[in-house]
Structure formats: C-alpha cells, structure tokens
XYZ file of N, CA, C and O in Angstrom:
376
model
N 50.624 -8.588 -50.002
C 49.312 -9.251 -50.152
C 48.274 -8.369 -49.495
O 48.477 -7.774 -48.459
N 47.095 -8.338 -50.130
C 46.001 -7.561 -49.544
C 44.851 -8.518 -49.317
O 44.456 -9.311 -50.149
N 44.346 -8.482 -48.079
C 43.200 -9.280 -47.686
C 42.137 -8.464 -47.024
O 42.426 -7.394 -46.471
N 40.933 -8.912 -47.038
C 39.819 -8.295 -46.290
C 39.778 -8.908 -44.918
O 39.939 -10.129 -44.740
N 39.551 -8.113 -43.888
C 39.552 -8.602 -42.527
C 38.307 -8.040 -41.814
O 38.017 -6.862 -41.882
N 37.536 -8.950 -41.198
C 36.405 -8.565 -40.365
C 36.625 -9.135 -39.014
O 36.931 -10.328 -38.893
N 36.490 -8.312 -37.995
C 36.815 -8.740 -36.614
C 35.638 -8.534 -35.695
O 35.136 -7.391 -35.582
N 35.208 -9.587 -35.038
C 34.210 -9.496 -33.998
C 34.814 -10.046 -32.690
O 34.485 -11.120 -32.256
N 35.747 -9.311 -32.175
C 36.470 -9.644 -30.935
C 36.398 -8.448 -30.023
O 36.422 -7.304 -30.515
N 36.365 -8.619 -28.720
C 36.439 -7.476 -27.833
C 37.755 -6.706 -28.035
O 38.770 -7.339 -28.270
N 37.733 -5.426 -27.990
C 38.884 -4.533 -27.945
C 39.573 -4.339 -29.280
O 39.946 -3.249 -29.639
N 39.801 -5.400 -30.066
C 40.565 -5.271 -31.303
C 39.981 -4.277 -32.304
O 40.698 -3.476 -32.847
N 38.651 -4.307 -32.585
C 38.133 -3.317 -33.516
C 38.356 -1.887 -33.037
O 38.635 -0.984 -33.824
N 38.330 -1.673 -31.725
C 38.591 -0.358 -31.173
C 40.029 0.058 -31.468
O 40.283 1.202 -31.903
N 40.967 -0.850 -31.324
C 42.367 -0.551 -31.608
C 42.592 -0.299 -33.104
O 43.382 0.550 -33.481
N 41.854 -1.058 -33.972
C 42.028 -0.922 -35.383
C 41.249 0.271 -35.921
O 41.529 0.718 -37.050
N 40.256 0.761 -35.216
C 39.449 1.893 -35.692
C 38.269 1.465 -36.507
O 37.558 2.258 -36.994
N 38.118 0.141 -36.660
C 36.984 -0.384 -37.470
C 36.845 -1.876 -37.248
O 37.788 -2.571 -36.878
N 35.656 -2.402 -37.514
C 35.470 -3.859 -37.468
C 35.849 -4.530 -38.754
O 36.106 -5.706 -38.834
N 35.867 -3.733 -39.810
C 36.240 -4.262 -41.164
C 37.266 -3.334 -41.815
O 37.159 -2.108 -41.762
N 38.260 -3.951 -42.422
C 39.259 -3.176 -43.171
C 39.992 -4.085 -44.127
O 39.943 -5.289 -44.047
N 40.697 -3.431 -45.056
C 41.608 -4.133 -45.943
C 42.989 -4.074 -45.325
O 43.406 -2.995 -44.907
N 43.669 -5.184 -45.238
C 44.994 -5.219 -44.632
C 45.972 -5.609 -45.731
O 45.808 -6.590 -46.455
N 47.034 -4.812 -45.828
C 48.101 -5.112 -46.760
C 49.360 -5.422 -45.925
O 49.779 -4.593 -45.117
N 49.884 -6.628 -46.088
C 51.033 -7.042 -45.284
C 51.909 -7.989 -46.106
O 51.486 -8.499 -47.157
N 53.124 -8.188 -45.657
C 54.115 -8.996 -46.394
C 54.046 -10.472 -46.091
O 54.829 -11.224 -46.661
N 53.229 -10.913 -45.217
C 53.216 -12.309 -44.793
C 52.493 -13.201 -45.827
O 52.008 -12.731 -46.864
N 52.458 -14.532 -45.490
C 51.853 -15.466 -46.362
C 50.815 -16.343 -45.695
O 49.977 -16.960 -46.378
N 50.833 -16.420 -44.369
C 49.985 -17.377 -43.643
C 48.987 -16.635 -42.714
O 49.161 -15.450 -42.390
N 48.056 -17.421 -42.163
C 47.167 -16.877 -41.161
C 47.994 -16.445 -39.929
O 47.720 -15.346 -39.379
N 48.964 -17.207 -39.530
C 49.824 -16.804 -38.405
C 50.573 -15.522 -38.685
O 50.717 -14.682 -37.807
N 51.052 -15.333 -39.930
C 51.712 -14.104 -40.287
C 50.743 -12.897 -40.127
O 51.143 -11.815 -39.691
N 49.505 -13.123 -40.504
C 48.475 -12.065 -40.320
C 48.286 -11.736 -38.811
O 48.230 -10.563 -38.463
N 48.198 -12.761 -38.022
C 48.042 -12.540 -36.585
C 49.217 -11.737 -36.000
O 49.070 -10.788 -35.292
N 50.438 -12.158 -36.415
C 51.631 -11.446 -35.953
C 51.653 -10.001 -36.461
O 52.050 -9.073 -35.714
N 51.189 -9.779 -37.693
C 51.125 -8.423 -38.223
C 50.180 -7.574 -37.370
O 50.459 -6.431 -37.073
N 48.995 -8.108 -37.064
C 48.008 -7.367 -36.280
C 48.570 -6.966 -34.922
O 48.371 -5.833 -34.491
N 49.263 -7.898 -34.240
C 49.856 -7.579 -32.952
C 50.930 -6.519 -33.106
O 51.008 -5.583 -32.292
N 51.783 -6.621 -34.110
C 52.830 -5.632 -34.311
C 52.267 -4.274 -34.659
O 52.718 -3.247 -34.181
N 51.187 -4.293 -35.470
C 50.584 -2.989 -35.928
C 49.750 -2.327 -34.865
O 49.784 -1.140 -34.699
N 48.970 -3.087 -34.094
C 48.014 -2.544 -33.147
C 48.373 -2.701 -31.685
O 47.612 -2.286 -30.823
N 49.497 -3.341 -31.386
C 50.085 -3.341 -30.091
C 49.356 -4.163 -29.001
O 48.714 -5.192 -29.299
N 49.458 -3.642 -27.783
C 48.983 -4.294 -26.607
C 47.525 -4.757 -26.705
O 47.169 -5.862 -26.310
N 46.668 -3.923 -27.217
C 45.234 -4.237 -27.300
C 44.976 -5.414 -28.209
O 44.204 -6.312 -27.913
N 45.722 -5.472 -29.298
C 45.608 -6.625 -30.213
C 46.085 -7.901 -29.562
O 45.480 -8.929 -29.680
N 47.221 -7.787 -28.851
C 47.780 -8.959 -28.205
C 46.803 -9.480 -27.133
O 46.573 -10.685 -27.031
N 46.177 -8.560 -26.360
C 45.246 -8.979 -25.368
C 44.001 -9.605 -25.953
O 43.418 -10.544 -25.439
N 43.548 -9.108 -27.128
C 42.363 -9.650 -27.774
C 42.601 -11.030 -28.396
O 41.720 -11.836 -28.446
N 43.820 -11.261 -28.826
C 44.093 -12.500 -29.621
C 44.727 -13.618 -28.787
O 44.562 -14.796 -29.097
N 45.571 -13.264 -27.799
C 46.383 -14.280 -27.128
C 45.916 -14.551 -25.683
O 45.362 -13.661 -24.994
N 46.144 -15.736 -25.219
C 45.885 -16.098 -23.822
C 47.085 -15.710 -22.972
O 48.054 -15.160 -23.469
N 46.987 -16.022 -21.665
C 48.065 -15.643 -20.739
C 49.421 -16.368 -21.014
O 50.450 -15.944 -20.551
N 49.346 -17.458 -21.786
C 50.561 -18.188 -22.133
C 51.217 -17.679 -23.457
O 52.213 -18.201 -23.857
N 50.540 -16.711 -24.078
C 51.082 -16.178 -25.289
C 50.736 -16.957 -26.533
O 51.282 -16.781 -27.639
N 49.727 -17.804 -26.452
C 49.185 -18.577 -27.580
C 47.857 -17.981 -28.007
O 47.166 -17.390 -27.211
N 47.488 -18.241 -29.279
C 46.201 -17.796 -29.744
C 45.119 -18.333 -28.798
O 45.089 -19.492 -28.540
N 44.300 -17.412 -28.291
C 43.267 -17.814 -27.337
C 42.317 -18.811 -27.914
O 41.905 -18.682 -29.098
N 42.014 -19.880 -27.204
C 41.175 -20.951 -27.763
C 39.822 -20.490 -28.181
O 39.172 -21.136 -28.991
N 39.283 -19.385 -27.637
C 37.973 -18.937 -28.030
C 37.964 -18.133 -29.344
O 36.916 -17.890 -29.933
N 39.166 -17.766 -29.827
C 39.249 -17.007 -31.109
C 39.120 -18.025 -32.255
O 39.890 -18.978 -32.334
N 38.165 -17.803 -33.091
C 37.878 -18.665 -34.256
C 38.131 -17.837 -35.517
O 37.840 -16.648 -35.586
N 38.689 -18.525 -36.529
C 39.018 -17.851 -37.762
C 38.325 -18.570 -38.932
O 38.450 -19.794 -39.094
N 37.581 -17.802 -39.715
C 36.879 -18.305 -40.873
C 37.481 -17.693 -42.134
O 37.645 -16.460 -42.223
N 37.892 -18.505 -43.074
C 38.510 -18.016 -44.304
C 37.529 -18.103 -45.493
O 36.950 -19.136 -45.746
N 37.335 -16.974 -46.099
C 36.463 -16.819 -47.295
C 35.054 -17.325 -47.073
O 34.385 -17.851 -47.953
N 34.578 -17.244 -45.781
C 33.207 -17.636 -45.489
C 32.909 -19.105 -45.547
O 31.770 -19.511 -45.422
N 33.941 -19.952 -45.705
C 33.613 -21.388 -45.824
C 34.630 -22.309 -45.191
O 34.319 -23.490 -44.995
N 35.795 -21.872 -44.828
C 36.806 -22.788 -44.237
C 37.213 -22.311 -42.854
O 37.774 -21.210 -42.723
N 36.993 -23.155 -41.869
C 37.441 -22.813 -40.500
C 38.944 -23.184 -40.439
O 39.346 -24.275 -40.781
N 39.724 -22.210 -39.961
C 41.146 -22.407 -39.795
C 41.362 -22.734 -38.319
O 41.275 -21.867 -37.474
N 41.612 -24.020 -38.054
C 41.811 -24.426 -36.682
C 43.192 -24.001 -36.176
O 44.094 -23.664 -36.959
N 43.328 -23.969 -34.892
C 44.590 -23.464 -34.275
C 45.804 -24.282 -34.610
O 46.907 -23.761 -34.558
N 45.604 -25.501 -35.017
C 46.780 -26.338 -35.478
C 47.033 -26.139 -36.950
O 48.008 -26.745 -37.454
N 46.309 -25.275 -37.605
C 46.501 -24.979 -39.040
C 46.803 -23.501 -39.347
O 46.451 -22.994 -40.401
N 47.380 -22.825 -38.386
C 47.630 -21.380 -38.532
C 48.672 -21.110 -39.642
O 48.900 -19.964 -40.062
N 49.361 -22.187 -40.090
C 50.288 -22.028 -41.195
C 49.580 -22.087 -42.554
O 50.203 -22.085 -43.581
N 48.232 -22.063 -42.560
C 47.421 -22.066 -43.748
C 47.785 -20.824 -44.602
O 47.783 -19.708 -44.154
N 48.138 -21.083 -45.873
C 48.588 -20.020 -46.772
C 47.359 -19.179 -47.163
O 46.286 -19.700 -47.488
N 47.552 -17.858 -47.177
C 46.548 -16.929 -47.654
C 46.871 -16.512 -49.069
O 48.021 -16.532 -49.470
N 45.819 -16.154 -49.803
C 45.981 -15.676 -51.184
C 45.524 -14.226 -51.239
O 44.656 -13.796 -50.515
N 46.101 -13.471 -52.153
C 45.700 -12.072 -52.357
C 44.195 -12.033 -52.597
O 43.679 -12.830 -53.395
N 43.497 -11.201 -51.885
C 42.019 -11.069 -52.046
C 41.205 -11.944 -51.096
O 40.004 -11.875 -51.119
N 41.873 -12.787 -50.319
C 41.139 -13.609 -49.328
C 40.400 -12.731 -48.341
O 40.810 -11.602 -48.109
N 39.383 -13.284 -47.694
C 38.634 -12.614 -46.631
C 38.755 -13.404 -45.380
O 38.426 -14.595 -45.371
N 39.248 -12.812 -44.320
C 39.427 -13.464 -43.026
C 38.492 -12.845 -42.028
O 38.397 -11.641 -41.894
N 37.740 -13.708 -41.338
C 36.786 -13.289 -40.292
C 37.238 -13.863 -38.976
O 37.394 -15.053 -38.867
N 37.517 -12.988 -38.026
C 37.920 -13.408 -36.680
C 36.834 -13.091 -35.698
O 36.316 -12.019 -35.693
N 36.487 -14.133 -34.862
C 35.400 -13.931 -33.930
C 35.635 -14.793 -32.713
O 36.498 -15.650 -32.707
N 34.829 -14.592 -31.717
C 34.864 -15.397 -30.525
C 33.671 -16.376 -30.611
O 32.537 -15.930 -30.831
N 33.954 -17.617 -30.467
C 32.931 -18.657 -30.544
C 32.713 -19.123 -29.082
O 33.586 -19.605 -28.454
N 31.498 -18.909 -28.653
C 31.122 -19.348 -27.323
C 29.951 -20.352 -27.380
O 29.129 -20.249 -28.223
N 30.034 -21.278 -26.462
C 28.944 -22.252 -26.357
C 28.214 -22.070 -25.062
O 28.783 -21.582 -24.112
N 27.016 -22.443 -25.066
C 26.247 -22.288 -23.855
C 24.922 -23.071 -23.971
O 24.631 -23.657 -24.989
N 24.174 -22.953 -22.952
C 22.950 -23.724 -23.025
C 21.903 -23.166 -22.099
O 22.027 -22.196 -21.403
C-alpha cells in the first residue's frame, strides 16, 4: 500500500529526511503505519511518537485525508491505497 504522509512532529521529520513523503508498506491500519515508521526510522521515531509507557503519545494527533481525526482508540482504522495521513502535535493554551 502506498500512502502520503506529512509530519509536523519534533525530531521525526529529521529522522525521515523530510516532512512529507510517500510511504509504501505492507500494513493495513493506522497502527501498522506507526509500527512501520518506528521500525524504519528507529529510536528517533519512537521518541517522537510514543510516551514513556510505550503508548502513542496523547499529544500526537492524526488526520486522515484532511477530514477525519483518527483518535487513539481507533488506531485500527483501515487505510486505503492513496490515503493521506497528517501527523502533528496538538497543543492547547490560552
């Protein structure tokens, strides 16, 4: 499967060599994509994506095709060839 990936997270774009790229991987879900990124880009990807307990960091937000937020309890959301995944940190403040 080939998907477009855009990342606005600290450290991960540096490890990937770009903020945007096409990713081809054998998985089917958002979680498979996350696991692929950690396997492909190593320690920096793991630090960018996971908290100290080894779970997807709560500040990491995932937007699918510019219109659907994939919440952390829905990481089993199936991806389709040609999908676009946007990973970013969502911070609130005032």
